[in-house]
XYZ file of C-alpha atoms in Angstrom:
223
model
C 27.107 11.165 -24.816
C 28.795 8.881 -22.279
C 30.518 11.767 -20.476
C 27.315 13.808 -20.438
C 25.447 10.838 -19.010
C 28.091 10.286 -16.335
C 27.946 13.942 -15.320
C 24.176 13.810 -15.073
C 24.320 10.599 -13.071
C 26.737 12.179 -10.602
C 24.338 15.033 -9.921
C 21.593 12.551 -9.128
C 23.557 11.307 -6.107
C 23.049 14.407 -4.067
C 19.618 15.326 -2.905
C 16.861 12.844 -3.536
C 14.944 10.483 -1.246
C 15.797 6.748 -1.151
C 13.856 4.216 -3.227
C 13.901 1.462 -0.621
C 12.840 2.274 2.915
C 14.365 0.435 5.857
C 11.875 -1.719 7.691
C 11.767 -2.528 11.377
C 9.444 -5.494 11.042
C 7.827 -7.653 8.392
C 5.487 -5.333 6.543
C 3.583 -7.902 4.604
C 1.900 -9.793 7.460
C 1.783 -12.879 5.275
C 0.889 -16.198 6.871
C 3.578 -18.611 7.992
C 3.101 -20.852 4.944
C 4.603 -18.137 2.752
C 8.348 -17.726 2.394
C 9.009 -14.121 3.465
C 12.022 -11.858 3.639
C 12.039 -8.866 5.986
C 13.800 -6.067 4.057
C 15.638 -4.556 7.044
C 18.470 -2.213 6.138
C 18.459 -3.252 2.501
C 20.735 -0.460 1.357
C 22.695 2.399 2.839
C 21.256 5.886 2.530
C 23.830 6.927 -0.052
C 23.266 3.887 -2.215
C 19.506 4.203 -1.958
C 19.741 7.791 -3.183
C 21.881 6.649 -6.117
C 19.429 3.907 -7.057
C 16.484 6.276 -6.990
C 17.935 8.815 -9.368
C 20.274 6.846 -11.555
C 17.092 5.141 -12.802
C 16.001 8.301 -14.596
C 19.387 8.844 -16.201
C 19.742 5.230 -17.305
C 16.250 5.180 -18.748
C 16.594 8.421 -20.677
C 19.979 7.361 -21.982
C 18.546 4.078 -23.199
C 15.965 5.991 -25.233
C 18.699 7.647 -27.273
C 18.974 4.420 -29.274
C 22.447 3.585 -27.993
C 23.357 0.541 -25.916
C 26.852 1.891 -25.259
C 26.313 2.449 -21.566
C 24.753 -0.957 -20.964
C 27.544 -2.629 -22.903
C 30.313 -0.723 -21.173
C 28.849 -1.309 -17.727
C 28.194 -4.967 -18.508
C 25.289 -5.082 -16.071
C 21.983 -4.837 -17.878
C 20.974 -8.066 -19.607
C 17.886 -9.051 -21.537
C 15.710 -11.585 -19.756
C 15.339 -14.659 -21.967
C 11.896 -14.983 -23.530
C 10.758 -11.636 -22.111
C 10.182 -9.767 -25.351
C 12.991 -7.288 -24.724
C 12.865 -6.618 -20.977
C 16.317 -5.633 -19.703
C 17.317 -6.167 -16.101
C 20.027 -5.163 -13.667
C 20.416 -7.165 -10.458
C 20.611 -4.759 -7.533
C 20.593 -7.564 -4.984
C 20.597 -11.304 -5.629
C 17.925 -13.264 -3.813
C 18.567 -16.440 -1.869
C 15.072 -17.913 -1.741
C 12.907 -19.803 -4.192
C 12.024 -18.778 -7.737
C 8.317 -18.422 -8.581
C 6.552 -20.443 -11.239
C 3.144 -20.362 -12.906
C 0.329 -20.573 -10.390
C 2.345 -19.154 -7.475
C 1.059 -16.128 -5.606
C 3.828 -13.587 -5.188
C 4.171 -10.401 -3.154
C 6.432 -7.658 -4.478
C 7.400 -4.096 -3.677
C 8.093 -1.813 -6.611
C 8.855 1.691 -7.815
C 7.370 2.434 -11.236
C 8.675 5.214 -13.495
C 7.683 6.487 -16.934
C 10.321 7.302 -19.548
C 8.209 9.775 -21.491
C 7.930 11.954 -18.379
C 11.682 12.087 -17.639
C 11.527 9.146 -15.276
C 8.483 10.413 -13.373
C 7.578 8.038 -10.554
C 3.910 7.218 -11.082
C 3.505 4.640 -8.331
C 5.254 2.943 -5.422
C 4.031 0.216 -3.100
C 6.035 1.887 -0.342
C 3.412 4.637 -0.445
C 0.578 2.127 0.038
C 0.178 2.038 3.819
C -1.943 -0.078 6.128
C -3.628 1.248 9.258
C -0.398 0.921 11.232
C 1.660 2.847 8.702
C 3.506 -0.079 7.146
C 3.797 -0.552 3.405
C 1.518 -3.042 1.673
C 3.084 -5.137 -1.108
C 1.442 -5.805 -4.448
C 0.188 -9.395 -4.693
C -0.614 -11.282 -7.884
C -0.611 -14.789 -9.324
C 2.041 -15.761 -11.846
C 0.414 -16.675 -15.153
C -2.890 -14.956 -14.401
C -2.416 -12.419 -17.195
C -3.589 -9.565 -14.966
C -0.245 -7.748 -14.725
C 1.847 -6.248 -17.496
C 4.037 -8.936 -19.121
C 7.305 -7.156 -18.322
C 6.751 -7.361 -14.570
C 5.730 -11.009 -14.716
C 8.796 -11.906 -16.800
C 11.049 -10.068 -14.357
C 9.545 -11.682 -11.264
C 9.790 -15.155 -12.797
C 13.536 -14.601 -13.199
C 14.035 -13.623 -9.533
C 14.552 -15.374 -6.207
C 12.875 -14.335 -2.969
C 14.798 -11.486 -1.379
C 16.173 -10.226 -4.680
C 15.913 -6.687 -6.021
C 15.864 -6.095 -9.764
C 15.834 -2.967 -11.911
C 13.988 -3.517 -15.175
C 13.572 -1.441 -18.326
C 10.330 -2.583 -19.937
C 9.613 -1.769 -23.609
C 6.085 -0.659 -24.606
C 5.253 -4.078 -26.071
C 5.710 -5.617 -22.607
C 4.157 -2.735 -20.694
C 0.633 -1.348 -20.525
C -1.583 -2.372 -23.428
C -4.782 -1.238 -21.719
C -5.859 0.795 -18.689
C -7.068 -2.333 -16.892
C -3.691 -4.047 -16.599
C -2.069 -4.082 -13.172
C -0.374 -2.599 -11.305
C -2.710 0.401 -11.471
C -1.756 3.550 -9.536
C -4.392 4.111 -6.831
C -4.150 7.887 -7.131
C -6.578 9.169 -9.770
C -4.344 11.985 -11.015
C -1.277 9.739 -11.301
C -3.367 7.134 -13.109
C -4.766 9.730 -15.507
C -1.344 11.210 -16.247
C 0.155 7.768 -16.840
C -2.462 6.515 -19.253
C -3.044 9.774 -21.136
C 0.699 9.833 -21.830
C 1.019 6.206 -22.911
C -2.142 6.196 -25.016
C -1.911 9.740 -26.378
C -3.505 9.372 -29.862
C -1.729 12.349 -31.411
C 1.724 11.252 -30.319
C 1.016 7.645 -31.258
C -0.031 8.832 -34.726
C 3.267 10.718 -34.954
C 5.172 7.474 -34.458
C 6.157 7.965 -30.826
C 4.710 4.661 -29.659
C 8.168 3.133 -29.266
C 8.973 5.542 -26.421
C 5.689 6.616 -24.828
C 5.124 3.367 -22.951
C 8.690 2.556 -21.888
C 8.749 1.850 -18.149
C 11.350 1.289 -15.498
C 10.463 -0.774 -12.455
C 12.597 -1.483 -9.402
C 11.164 -4.725 -8.033
C 11.767 -6.564 -4.764
C 10.416 -10.108 -4.542
C 9.167 -10.347 -0.961
C 7.440 -13.723 -0.846
C 6.009 -16.705 -2.689
C 2.936 -18.707 -1.801
C 2.592 -22.039 -3.553
C -0.794 -22.860 -5.018
């Protein structure tokens, strides 16, 4: 299994677009009272391609029921008190860590395990009128976002980038939880997969809602 996974991972290096886009100016346009990091040249093109596609391979491998890869790599760790969210630090942040009541802005790539790592949403696709990406903003402790994302963000520092594997229990429990894909067809495909009654009745609930999110903590605004 390990060798097959490694071979698959190698093929993912070759031809896919990067997950993190280089920025030429601060995209978030957040006021000066917010601590902000401008993600200029976050990663090289080759590494960005690797990050984008290794996510699918890592996620699918994790669903096999084996932790051999995570243990051998020694990189993924479970976030304390998260209910089983596992995280890999792609870049350590150097800013502050958010706490309950803080308003945070993040960029993310969201993928669904049950659809072979299908990317159902990305804030980098959410553009303003000038063509710059709009981050997702929420308040820590508000209960509006899925628990796995909140747990991950609370473990980060501003400027950090984290890859998280979120189990169904910490993912979407309803269609009203954020982040919600703005595209109707992506939203429909996501929720009809996660909440498929036939597959849930067949005992597939432990895999249908498994998510992988690459998260960048852009800024914190204190309440």
